[in-house]
PDB file of C-alpha atoms in Angstrom:
ATOM      1  CA  MET B  60     -79.235 -18.699 -43.357  1.00 96.00           C
ATOM      2  CA  PHE B  61     -81.524 -21.705 -43.433  1.00 96.00           C
ATOM      3  CA  VAL B  62     -82.060 -24.974 -41.560  1.00 96.00           C
ATOM      4  CA  VAL B  63     -83.962 -28.152 -42.377  1.00 96.00           C
ATOM      5  CA  THR B  64     -86.695 -29.064 -39.912  1.00 95.00           C
ATOM      6  CA  GLY B  65     -89.405 -31.669 -39.564  1.00 94.00           C
ATOM      7  CA  ASN B  66     -91.339 -33.717 -37.048  1.00 94.00           C
ATOM      8  CA  ARG B  67     -90.293 -37.131 -35.775  1.00 93.00           C
ATOM      9  CA  LEU B  68     -92.938 -39.616 -36.916  1.00 93.00           C
ATOM     10  CA  LEU B  69     -93.035 -41.629 -33.677  1.00 92.00           C
ATOM     11  CA  ASP B  70     -93.795 -38.755 -31.282  1.00 92.00           C
ATOM     12  CA  GLY B  71     -94.287 -35.589 -33.341  1.00 92.00           C
ATOM     13  CA  ILE B  72     -91.350 -33.790 -31.710  1.00 93.00           C
ATOM     14  CA  VAL B  73     -89.832 -30.954 -33.742  1.00 95.00           C
ATOM     15  CA  VAL B  74     -86.364 -31.883 -34.969  1.00 95.00           C
ATOM     16  CA  TYR B  75     -83.598 -30.194 -36.961  1.00 95.00           C
ATOM     17  CA  LEU B  76     -81.047 -31.713 -39.311  1.00 95.00           C
ATOM     18  CA  ALA B  77     -77.574 -31.530 -37.785  1.00 94.00           C
ATOM     19  CA  ALA B  78     -74.202 -31.467 -39.508  1.00 89.00           C
ATOM     20  CA  ALA B  79     -73.616 -35.233 -39.433  1.00 85.00           C
ATOM     21  CA  HIS B  80     -77.007 -35.913 -41.126  1.00 84.00           C
ATOM     22  CA  HIS B  81     -78.674 -36.928 -37.880  1.00 90.00           C
ATOM     23  CA  TRP B  82     -81.652 -35.198 -36.258  1.00 93.00           C
ATOM     24  CA  VAL B  83     -81.507 -33.100 -33.091  1.00 95.00           C
ATOM     25  CA  GLU B  84     -84.292 -31.554 -31.006  1.00 95.00           C
ATOM     26  CA  ASP B  85     -82.415 -28.293 -30.327  1.00 94.00           C
ATOM     27  CA  LEU B  86     -82.281 -25.605 -33.015  1.00 94.00           C
ATOM     28  CA  GLN B  87     -78.819 -24.655 -31.754  1.00 95.00           C
ATOM     29  CA  GLY B  88     -77.488 -27.995 -32.983  1.00 95.00           C
ATOM     30  CA  ALA B  89     -78.876 -27.634 -36.487  1.00 95.00           C
ATOM     31  CA  ARG B  90     -76.676 -27.386 -39.543  1.00 95.00           C
ATOM     32  CA  LEU B  91     -76.826 -23.928 -41.112  1.00 96.00           C
ATOM     33  CA  TYR B  92     -77.083 -23.577 -44.877  1.00 95.00           C
ATOM     34  CA  ASP B  93     -76.182 -20.365 -46.670  1.00 96.00           C
ATOM     35  CA  THR B  94     -78.986 -20.647 -49.236  1.00 95.00           C
ATOM     36  CA  SER B  95     -82.438 -22.176 -49.345  1.00 93.00           C
ATOM     37  CA  ASP B  96     -81.503 -24.134 -52.477  1.00 93.00           C
ATOM     38  CA  GLU B  97     -78.581 -25.762 -50.662  1.00 91.00           C
ATOM     39  CA  ALA B  98     -80.904 -26.851 -47.836  1.00 91.00           C
ATOM     40  CA  GLN B  99     -83.570 -28.046 -50.289  1.00 90.00           C
ATOM     41  CA  THR B 100     -81.106 -30.505 -51.856  1.00 88.00           C
ATOM     42  CA  VAL B 101     -80.906 -32.587 -48.661  1.00 87.00           C
ATOM     43  CA  LEU B 102     -84.684 -32.914 -48.215  1.00 83.00           C
ATOM     44  CA  GLY B 103     -84.954 -35.852 -50.615  1.00 75.00           C
ATOM     45  CA  GLU B 104     -82.178 -37.760 -48.850  1.00 77.00           C
ATOM     46  CA  GLN B 105     -83.901 -37.895 -45.476  1.00 73.00           C
ATOM     47  CA  SER B 106     -85.356 -40.790 -43.504  1.00 73.00           C
ATOM     48  CA  ASP B 107     -88.983 -41.833 -43.651  1.00 81.00           C
ATOM     49  CA  MET B 108     -89.021 -41.434 -39.869  1.00 90.00           C
ATOM     50  CA  ILE B 109     -89.173 -37.643 -40.216  1.00 92.00           C
ATOM     51  CA  VAL B 110     -92.293 -36.020 -41.691  1.00 92.00           C
ATOM     52  CA  SER B 111     -93.397 -32.489 -42.609  1.00 92.00           C
ATOM     53  CA  LEU B 112     -89.931 -31.579 -43.832  1.00 93.00           C
ATOM     54  CA  ASP B 113     -89.344 -27.891 -44.448  1.00 94.00           C
ATOM     55  CA  VAL B 114     -86.556 -25.387 -44.953  1.00 95.00           C
ATOM     56  CA  ILE B 115     -86.879 -22.371 -42.678  1.00 96.00           C
ATOM     57  CA  PRO B 116     -84.991 -19.075 -42.527  1.00 96.00           C
ATOM     58  CA  VAL B 117     -82.980 -18.383 -39.378  1.00 96.00           C
ATOM     59  CA  SER B 118     -80.674 -15.651 -38.126  1.00 96.00           C
ATOM     60  CA  LYS B 119     -77.548 -15.907 -36.033  1.00 94.00           C
ATOM     61  CA  GLN B 120     -77.369 -13.321 -33.258  1.00 93.00           C
ATOM     62  CA  ASP B 121     -74.183 -11.585 -32.099  1.00 94.00           C
ATOM     63  CA  ASN B 122     -73.835 -14.086 -29.240  1.00 94.00           C
ATOM     64  CA  GLY B 123     -73.978 -16.989 -31.704  1.00 92.00           C
ATOM     65  CA  HIS B 124     -77.527 -18.000 -30.750  1.00 93.00           C
ATOM     66  CA  VAL B 125     -79.595 -19.169 -33.746  1.00 94.00           C
ATOM     67  CA  VAL B 126     -83.162 -17.818 -33.888  1.00 93.00           C
ATOM     68  CA  ALA B 127     -85.916 -18.695 -36.333  1.00 93.00           C
ATOM     69  CA  ASP B 128     -87.017 -15.672 -38.334  1.00 94.00           C
ATOM     70  CA  ARG B 129     -90.746 -16.493 -38.340  1.00 93.00           C
ATOM     71  CA  LEU B 130     -92.845 -16.474 -35.156  1.00 91.00           C
ATOM     72  CA  ARG B 131     -94.370 -19.857 -35.996  1.00 91.00           C
ATOM     73  CA  GLU B 132     -90.931 -21.435 -36.102  1.00 92.00           C
ATOM     74  CA  ARG B 133     -89.831 -19.675 -32.881  1.00 90.00           C
ATOM     75  CA  ILE B 134     -92.884 -21.201 -31.152  1.00 90.00           C
ATOM     76  CA  ARG B 135     -92.009 -24.624 -32.616  1.00 89.00           C
ATOM     77  CA  SER B 136     -88.443 -24.389 -31.293  1.00 88.00           C
ATOM     78  CA  ASP B 137     -88.968 -22.562 -27.973  1.00 85.00           C
ATOM     79  CA  GLY B 138     -92.575 -23.216 -26.972  1.00 79.00           C
ATOM     80  CA  PRO B 139     -95.465 -20.780 -26.321  1.00 75.00           C
ATOM     81  CA  THR B 140     -94.758 -17.050 -26.277  1.00 73.00           C
ATOM     82  CA  ILE B 141     -96.747 -16.603 -23.049  1.00 71.00           C
ATOM     83  CA  GLN B 142     -97.085 -18.474 -19.786  1.00 71.00           C
ATOM     84  CA  PRO B 143    -100.819 -19.275 -19.928  1.00 65.00           C
ATOM     85  CA  PHE B 144    -101.189 -20.014 -16.207  1.00 66.00           C
ATOM     86  CA  ASP B 145     -99.487 -16.813 -15.040  1.00 67.00           C
ATOM     87  CA  ALA B 146    -102.454 -14.735 -16.246  1.00 66.00           C
ATOM     88  CA  ILE B 147    -105.004 -16.823 -14.321  1.00 65.00           C
ATOM     89  CA  PRO B 148    -105.427 -16.141 -10.578  1.00 66.00           C
ATOM     90  CA  LEU B 149    -104.031 -19.023  -8.521  1.00 62.00           C
ATOM     91  CA  GLU B 150    -107.397 -19.922  -6.939  1.00 65.00           C
ATOM     92  CA  ARG B 151    -108.925 -20.426 -10.409  1.00 60.00           C
ATOM     93  CA  GLN B 152    -106.051 -22.609 -11.622  1.00 58.00           C
ATOM     94  CA  PHE B 153    -106.914 -25.385  -9.188  1.00 59.00           C
ATOM     95  CA  SER B 154    -110.666 -25.061  -8.822  1.00 60.00           C
ATOM     96  CA  THR B 155    -112.804 -28.096  -9.531  1.00 59.00           C
ATOM     97  CA  ALA B 156    -116.241 -28.459 -11.070  1.00 58.00           C
ATOM     98  CA  ALA B 157    -117.714 -28.945  -7.552  1.00 57.00           C
ATOM     99  CA  ASP B 158    -116.500 -25.464  -6.456  1.00 54.00           C
TER     100      ASP B 158
END
């Protein structure tokens, strides 16, 4: 399965093409295409307000949750794979240059 994705020009937010040809920020609301060619056909019809258009492969899990196949796309849809501040001791997180 495939979805069409891009970035909203005004704020750079990752968006996905939904069934009614509008853009949503949640991958779960994206329209699923059976083939890459089918998804590619809608790229040329899209608004100038969305940039960096791409067709990405996704998988549908047993619970119905849609997940991007590539790590890069999972990070784009879900955020970082780690919690960067959890690995830093609390006293270092809030130290200042004067410390």
